[in-house]
Amino acid sequence: MTATLLLLLKLSVGGIILAIGMDSTPRDMAYLWRRPGLLLRSLLAMYVLVPLAALILVKALTLPPGVEIGLLVLAVSAGAPLLPRKLLHIGDGAYIFSLVVTSTLLAIILVPAWLAVLGPQFGNPPNLESSRVAWVLAKSFFLPLAVGMLIRWFFPTFAQQVGDRLMAIAGLVLTACALALLILHWDVLLDAKWSGVLTLAALIAIALAIGHLLGGPAEEDRTALAIACSTRHLGIAVLVAASLPGPRTAVIIAVYILTSAVISIPYLRWRRAAVSHSDQPGALP
């Protein structure tokens, strides 16, 4: 049953990425590459500061082993494939799409590198080769993204009508699978205790703060990077979880999905209101 739920998680992620592709163009991909300062800050936040924050939390707190490994998996699984392109209508989406593509490309190298560096601090995590990560990303990210962009190219009206609905349905499936994992393995969640859940929530909140601080000066870029830092690449996380014995890491990933939604949604609502206020005539810059 756990394997089936993990498969459904992968499929739902693929559906979300397909929908992102149906709402994007090749021109959007180069947005971040033309802005080296924002590119550097984005990568520093996602691939350096967030993993270091996870390491500090683990070293500072006494956590169950399953929670420690789960934090490692989520911390190194940087990449932002679950970002909705329009991000609740904040910004035009080009930065978001460019960040999604760029961070996923770098994950091929940086995820195995971070596992090698942080691994000894977390017991005995798996050793992933870059070729294996590249294969997973090719199947779970680049293929559905390319298909979505081709659909937009040949059938733009269809893509516009179907893309948002597909993203909503895939998001519901993702949430349902996370809930099912928690119900199926409730005992694992009890073993993790509230300290584990609160630590995971703290990591998400810290990741939001890191992205918010480094994403400026444009308010929409600040918001997008904050969400990107708190969003992990579930395709990679599930790959690592599947290579570990037992369901513990998979359950921690499920807790992350639900906790991330609980924390990120209020942040997005606040940021949407802030951006709307800044766009009003007479508002202070």
Short mmCIF file of C-alpha atoms in Angstrom, two decimals:
data_model
loop_
_atom_site.label_atom_id
_atom_site.label_comp_id
_atom_site.label_asym_id
_atom_site.label_seq_id
_atom_site.Cartn_x
_atom_site.Cartn_y
_atom_site.Cartn_z
CA MET A 1 0.00 0.00 0.00
CA THR A 2 2.83 2.38 0.85
CA ALA A 3 4.47 1.73 -2.52
CA THR A 4 1.17 2.50 -4.28
CA LEU A 5 0.79 5.77 -2.39
CA LEU A 6 4.36 6.77 -3.26
CA LEU A 7 3.61 6.00 -6.92
CA LEU A 8 0.50 8.19 -6.76
CA LEU A 9 2.61 10.93 -5.19
CA LYS A 10 4.98 10.74 -8.15
CA LEU A 11 2.10 10.80 -10.65
CA SER A 12 0.47 13.79 -8.97
CA VAL A 13 3.77 15.67 -9.07
CA GLY A 14 4.01 14.81 -12.77
CA GLY A 15 0.50 16.16 -13.32
CA ILE A 16 1.39 19.45 -11.64
CA ILE A 17 4.53 19.81 -13.76
CA LEU A 18 2.56 18.98 -16.91
CA ALA A 19 0.18 21.80 -16.00
CA ILE A 20 3.11 24.18 -15.41
CA GLY A 21 4.43 23.33 -18.88
CA MET A 22 1.02 24.07 -20.39
CA ASP A 23 1.27 27.60 -18.97
CA SER A 24 4.90 28.37 -19.92
CA THR A 25 7.03 29.28 -22.93
CA PRO A 26 10.73 28.69 -23.78
CA ARG A 27 11.34 32.44 -23.45
CA ASP A 28 10.42 32.29 -19.77
CA MET A 29 13.29 29.87 -19.12
CA ALA A 30 15.98 32.53 -19.59
CA TYR A 31 14.46 35.06 -17.19
CA LEU A 32 16.71 34.16 -14.28
CA TRP A 33 19.80 33.64 -16.44
CA ARG A 34 19.67 37.31 -17.49
CA ARG A 35 19.70 38.41 -13.84
CA PRO A 36 22.91 37.00 -12.28
CA GLY A 37 22.41 38.73 -8.93
CA LEU A 38 18.97 37.25 -8.41
CA LEU A 39 20.22 33.89 -9.72
CA LEU A 40 23.06 33.82 -7.19
CA ARG A 41 20.80 34.78 -4.28
CA SER A 42 18.21 32.20 -5.30
CA LEU A 43 20.72 29.36 -5.45
CA LEU A 44 22.40 30.47 -2.21
CA ALA A 45 19.04 30.39 -0.44
CA MET A 46 17.80 27.07 -1.85
CA TYR A 47 20.98 25.00 -2.02
CA VAL A 48 23.13 26.36 0.81
CA LEU A 49 21.21 28.13 3.55
CA VAL A 50 18.20 25.80 3.79
CA PRO A 51 20.32 22.59 4.06
CA LEU A 52 22.52 24.32 6.64
CA ALA A 53 19.40 25.32 8.60
CA ALA A 54 18.32 21.67 8.65
CA LEU A 55 21.75 20.60 9.89
CA ILE A 56 21.68 23.21 12.67
CA LEU A 57 18.22 22.06 13.78
CA VAL A 58 19.32 18.44 13.94
CA LYS A 59 22.47 19.30 15.88
CA ALA A 60 20.65 21.61 18.29
CA LEU A 61 17.69 19.31 19.04
CA THR A 62 17.27 15.71 20.14
CA LEU A 63 15.10 14.09 17.47
CA PRO A 64 14.00 10.53 16.64
CA PRO A 65 16.25 8.92 13.96
CA GLY A 66 13.44 8.82 11.41
CA VAL A 67 12.90 12.55 11.75
CA GLU A 68 16.61 13.26 11.33
CA ILE A 69 16.80 11.28 8.08
CA GLY A 70 13.55 12.85 6.88
CA LEU A 71 14.94 16.32 7.45
CA LEU A 72 18.09 15.37 5.54
CA VAL A 73 16.07 14.07 2.60
CA LEU A 74 13.91 17.18 2.44
CA ALA A 75 16.79 19.59 3.01
CA VAL A 76 18.90 18.27 0.14
CA SER A 77 15.96 17.75 -2.24
CA ALA A 78 16.05 21.35 -3.40
CA GLY A 79 14.13 22.34 -6.48
CA ALA A 80 10.79 24.01 -6.91
CA PRO A 81 8.68 21.92 -9.30
CA LEU A 82 5.45 22.33 -7.33
CA LEU A 83 5.37 26.12 -7.58
CA PRO A 84 2.21 27.25 -9.34
CA ARG A 85 3.30 29.44 -12.21
CA LYS A 86 1.07 32.38 -11.37
CA LEU A 87 1.64 31.94 -7.62
CA LEU A 88 -1.83 33.21 -6.74
CA HIS A 89 -1.46 35.95 -9.36
CA ILE A 90 1.66 37.45 -7.78
CA GLY A 91 4.01 38.41 -10.63
CA ASP A 92 3.98 37.29 -14.25
CA GLY A 93 5.38 33.79 -13.66
CA ALA A 94 8.59 34.07 -15.73
CA TYR A 95 10.87 34.10 -12.68
CA ILE A 96 8.99 31.17 -11.17
CA PHE A 97 9.31 29.05 -14.29
CA SER A 98 12.99 29.93 -14.78
CA LEU A 99 13.68 29.11 -11.14
CA VAL A 100 11.90 25.77 -11.45
CA VAL A 101 13.97 24.73 -14.48
CA THR A 102 17.31 26.06 -13.21
CA SER A 103 17.01 24.55 -9.73
CA THR A 104 16.02 21.18 -11.16
CA LEU A 105 19.00 21.11 -13.53
CA LEU A 106 21.38 21.88 -10.67
CA ALA A 107 19.75 19.21 -8.50
CA ILE A 108 21.41 16.57 -10.69
CA ILE A 109 24.78 17.55 -9.24
CA LEU A 110 23.99 19.24 -5.94
CA VAL A 111 21.64 16.65 -4.40
CA PRO A 112 24.25 13.83 -4.46
CA ALA A 113 26.90 16.32 -3.33
CA TRP A 114 24.85 17.41 -0.32
CA LEU A 115 24.09 13.79 0.59
CA ALA A 116 27.80 13.07 0.57
CA VAL A 117 28.58 16.11 2.75
CA LEU A 118 25.72 15.82 5.24
CA GLY A 119 25.42 12.05 5.21
CA PRO A 120 27.90 11.33 8.02
CA GLN A 121 25.95 13.74 10.23
CA PHE A 122 22.74 11.72 9.82
CA GLY A 123 23.87 8.13 10.33
CA ASN A 124 23.90 6.07 7.15
CA PRO A 125 21.78 7.67 4.39
CA PRO A 126 21.77 6.35 0.81
CA ASN A 127 24.50 7.21 -1.67
CA LEU A 128 22.85 8.57 -4.81
CA GLU A 129 24.79 8.90 -8.04
CA SER A 130 24.22 11.92 -10.27
CA SER A 131 23.21 9.65 -13.15
CA ARG A 132 20.41 8.16 -11.06
CA VAL A 133 19.14 11.58 -10.00
CA ALA A 134 19.31 12.75 -13.63
CA TRP A 135 17.24 9.77 -14.75
CA VAL A 136 14.59 10.42 -12.09
CA LEU A 137 14.41 14.10 -12.99
CA ALA A 138 14.20 13.29 -16.70
CA LYS A 139 11.16 11.09 -16.08
CA SER A 140 9.45 13.03 -13.32
CA PHE A 141 10.18 16.60 -14.40
CA PHE A 142 11.59 17.27 -17.84
CA LEU A 143 9.36 14.82 -19.72
CA PRO A 144 6.01 16.11 -18.38
CA LEU A 145 7.28 19.69 -18.65
CA ALA A 146 8.21 19.23 -22.33
CA VAL A 147 4.89 17.51 -23.06
CA GLY A 148 3.02 20.37 -21.41
CA MET A 149 4.91 22.99 -23.42
CA LEU A 150 4.26 21.08 -26.65
CA ILE A 151 0.55 20.96 -25.83
CA ARG A 152 0.61 24.74 -25.34
CA TRP A 153 2.46 25.18 -28.63
CA PHE A 154 0.06 23.13 -30.73
CA PHE A 155 -3.18 23.55 -28.76
CA PRO A 156 -2.98 26.87 -26.87
CA THR A 157 -6.72 27.14 -26.22
CA PHE A 158 -6.89 23.61 -24.84
CA ALA A 159 -3.83 24.24 -22.65
CA GLN A 160 -5.36 27.40 -21.22
CA GLN A 161 -8.63 25.65 -20.43
CA VAL A 162 -7.16 22.46 -18.97
CA GLY A 163 -3.95 23.58 -17.26
CA ASP A 164 -5.42 25.13 -14.11
CA ARG A 165 -7.91 22.27 -13.66
CA LEU A 166 -5.18 19.68 -14.02
CA MET A 167 -3.03 21.45 -11.43
CA ALA A 168 -5.96 21.59 -9.00
CA ILE A 169 -6.79 17.89 -9.43
CA ALA A 170 -3.15 16.82 -9.11
CA GLY A 171 -2.82 18.96 -5.99
CA LEU A 172 -5.83 17.25 -4.43
CA VAL A 173 -4.39 13.81 -5.23
CA LEU A 174 -1.07 14.86 -3.69
CA THR A 175 -2.78 15.97 -0.49
CA ALA A 176 -4.97 12.85 -0.35
CA CYS A 177 -1.94 10.58 -0.70
CA ALA A 178 -0.15 12.43 2.08
CA LEU A 179 -3.16 12.00 4.36
CA ALA A 180 -3.45 8.32 3.45
CA LEU A 181 0.22 7.75 4.30
CA LEU A 182 -0.30 9.34 7.70
CA ILE A 183 -3.40 7.24 8.40
CA LEU A 184 -1.71 4.06 7.22
CA HIS A 185 1.40 4.66 9.32
CA TRP A 186 -0.02 6.56 12.27
CA ASP A 187 2.34 4.70 14.59
CA VAL A 188 5.34 6.22 12.82
CA LEU A 189 3.91 9.69 13.36
CA LEU A 190 3.48 8.89 17.06
CA ASP A 191 7.12 7.81 17.23
CA ALA A 192 8.14 11.08 15.61
CA LYS A 193 6.30 12.93 18.40
CA TRP A 194 5.34 16.57 18.39
CA SER A 195 9.00 17.55 18.60
CA GLY A 196 9.57 16.07 15.16
CA VAL A 197 6.54 17.75 13.61
CA LEU A 198 7.40 21.09 15.19
CA THR A 199 11.00 20.81 13.98
CA LEU A 200 9.76 20.16 10.46
CA ALA A 201 7.44 23.17 10.75
CA ALA A 202 10.37 25.25 12.00
CA LEU A 203 12.47 24.26 8.98
CA ILE A 204 9.66 25.30 6.62
CA ALA A 205 9.24 28.64 8.43
CA ILE A 206 13.01 29.26 8.36
CA ALA A 207 13.11 28.41 4.65
CA LEU A 208 10.30 30.91 3.99
CA ALA A 209 12.23 33.57 5.90
CA ILE A 210 15.47 32.86 4.01
CA GLY A 211 13.76 33.17 0.63
CA HIS A 212 11.85 36.26 1.71
CA LEU A 213 15.02 38.04 2.81
CA LEU A 214 17.10 37.13 -0.26
CA GLY A 215 14.45 37.39 -2.96
CA GLY A 216 14.06 41.18 -3.20
CA PRO A 217 13.89 43.92 -4.17
CA ALA A 218 10.89 43.02 -6.37
CA GLU A 219 8.08 41.91 -4.08
CA GLU A 220 6.85 39.17 -6.44
CA ASP A 221 10.37 37.70 -6.70
CA ARG A 222 10.73 37.82 -2.91
CA THR A 223 7.50 35.85 -2.51
CA ALA A 224 8.38 33.31 -5.19
CA LEU A 225 11.82 32.57 -3.71
CA ALA A 226 10.34 32.17 -0.22
CA ILE A 227 7.91 29.54 -1.48
CA ALA A 228 10.66 27.91 -3.57
CA CYS A 229 12.88 27.55 -0.48
CA SER A 230 10.08 25.89 1.47
CA THR A 231 9.14 23.64 -1.47
CA ARG A 232 11.22 20.52 -1.89
CA HIS A 233 11.55 18.36 -5.02
CA LEU A 234 9.27 15.49 -4.07
CA GLY A 235 10.47 13.36 -6.98
CA ILE A 236 13.95 13.29 -5.47
CA ALA A 237 12.64 12.98 -1.92
CA VAL A 238 10.51 9.97 -2.84
CA LEU A 239 13.50 8.39 -4.61
CA VAL A 240 15.59 8.68 -1.46
CA ALA A 241 12.73 7.50 0.75
CA ALA A 242 12.19 4.42 -1.42
CA SER A 243 15.84 3.43 -0.96
CA LEU A 244 15.61 3.56 2.83
CA PRO A 245 14.22 0.66 4.89
CA GLY A 246 10.75 1.05 6.35
CA PRO A 247 8.09 3.73 5.85
CA ARG A 248 9.48 6.31 8.27
CA THR A 249 11.02 8.68 5.72
CA ALA A 250 7.97 8.44 3.46
CA VAL A 251 5.72 9.41 6.38
CA ILE A 252 7.96 12.39 7.22
CA ILE A 253 7.60 13.51 3.59
CA ALA A 254 3.82 13.23 3.95
CA VAL A 255 3.96 15.32 7.12
CA TYR A 256 6.04 17.87 5.24
CA ILE A 257 3.45 18.14 2.43
CA LEU A 258 0.65 18.91 4.88
CA THR A 259 2.71 21.12 7.19
CA SER A 260 4.08 23.10 4.27
CA ALA A 261 0.54 23.84 3.10
CA VAL A 262 -0.54 24.94 6.57
CA ILE A 263 2.39 27.37 6.86
CA SER A 264 2.71 28.53 3.24
CA ILE A 265 -0.94 29.35 2.53
CA PRO A 266 -1.18 32.11 5.18
CA TYR A 267 2.17 33.49 3.98
CA LEU A 268 0.91 33.59 0.39
CA ARG A 269 -2.27 35.36 1.42
CA TRP A 270 -0.26 37.94 3.34
CA ARG A 271 2.10 38.48 0.42
CA ARG A 272 -0.73 38.76 -2.06
CA ALA A 273 -2.27 41.50 0.05
CA ALA A 274 1.11 43.24 0.39
CA VAL A 275 1.75 43.19 -3.36
CA SER A 276 -1.77 44.44 -4.08
CA HIS A 277 -1.25 47.29 -1.64
CA SER A 278 2.10 48.24 -3.18
CA ASP A 279 0.47 48.41 -6.63
CA GLN A 280 -2.17 50.87 -5.49
CA PRO A 281 -1.72 54.54 -6.52
CA GLY A 282 -0.02 56.54 -3.81
CA ALA A 283 1.35 53.49 -1.99
CA LEU A 284 4.86 53.77 -0.57
CA PRO A 285 7.52 51.81 -2.55
#
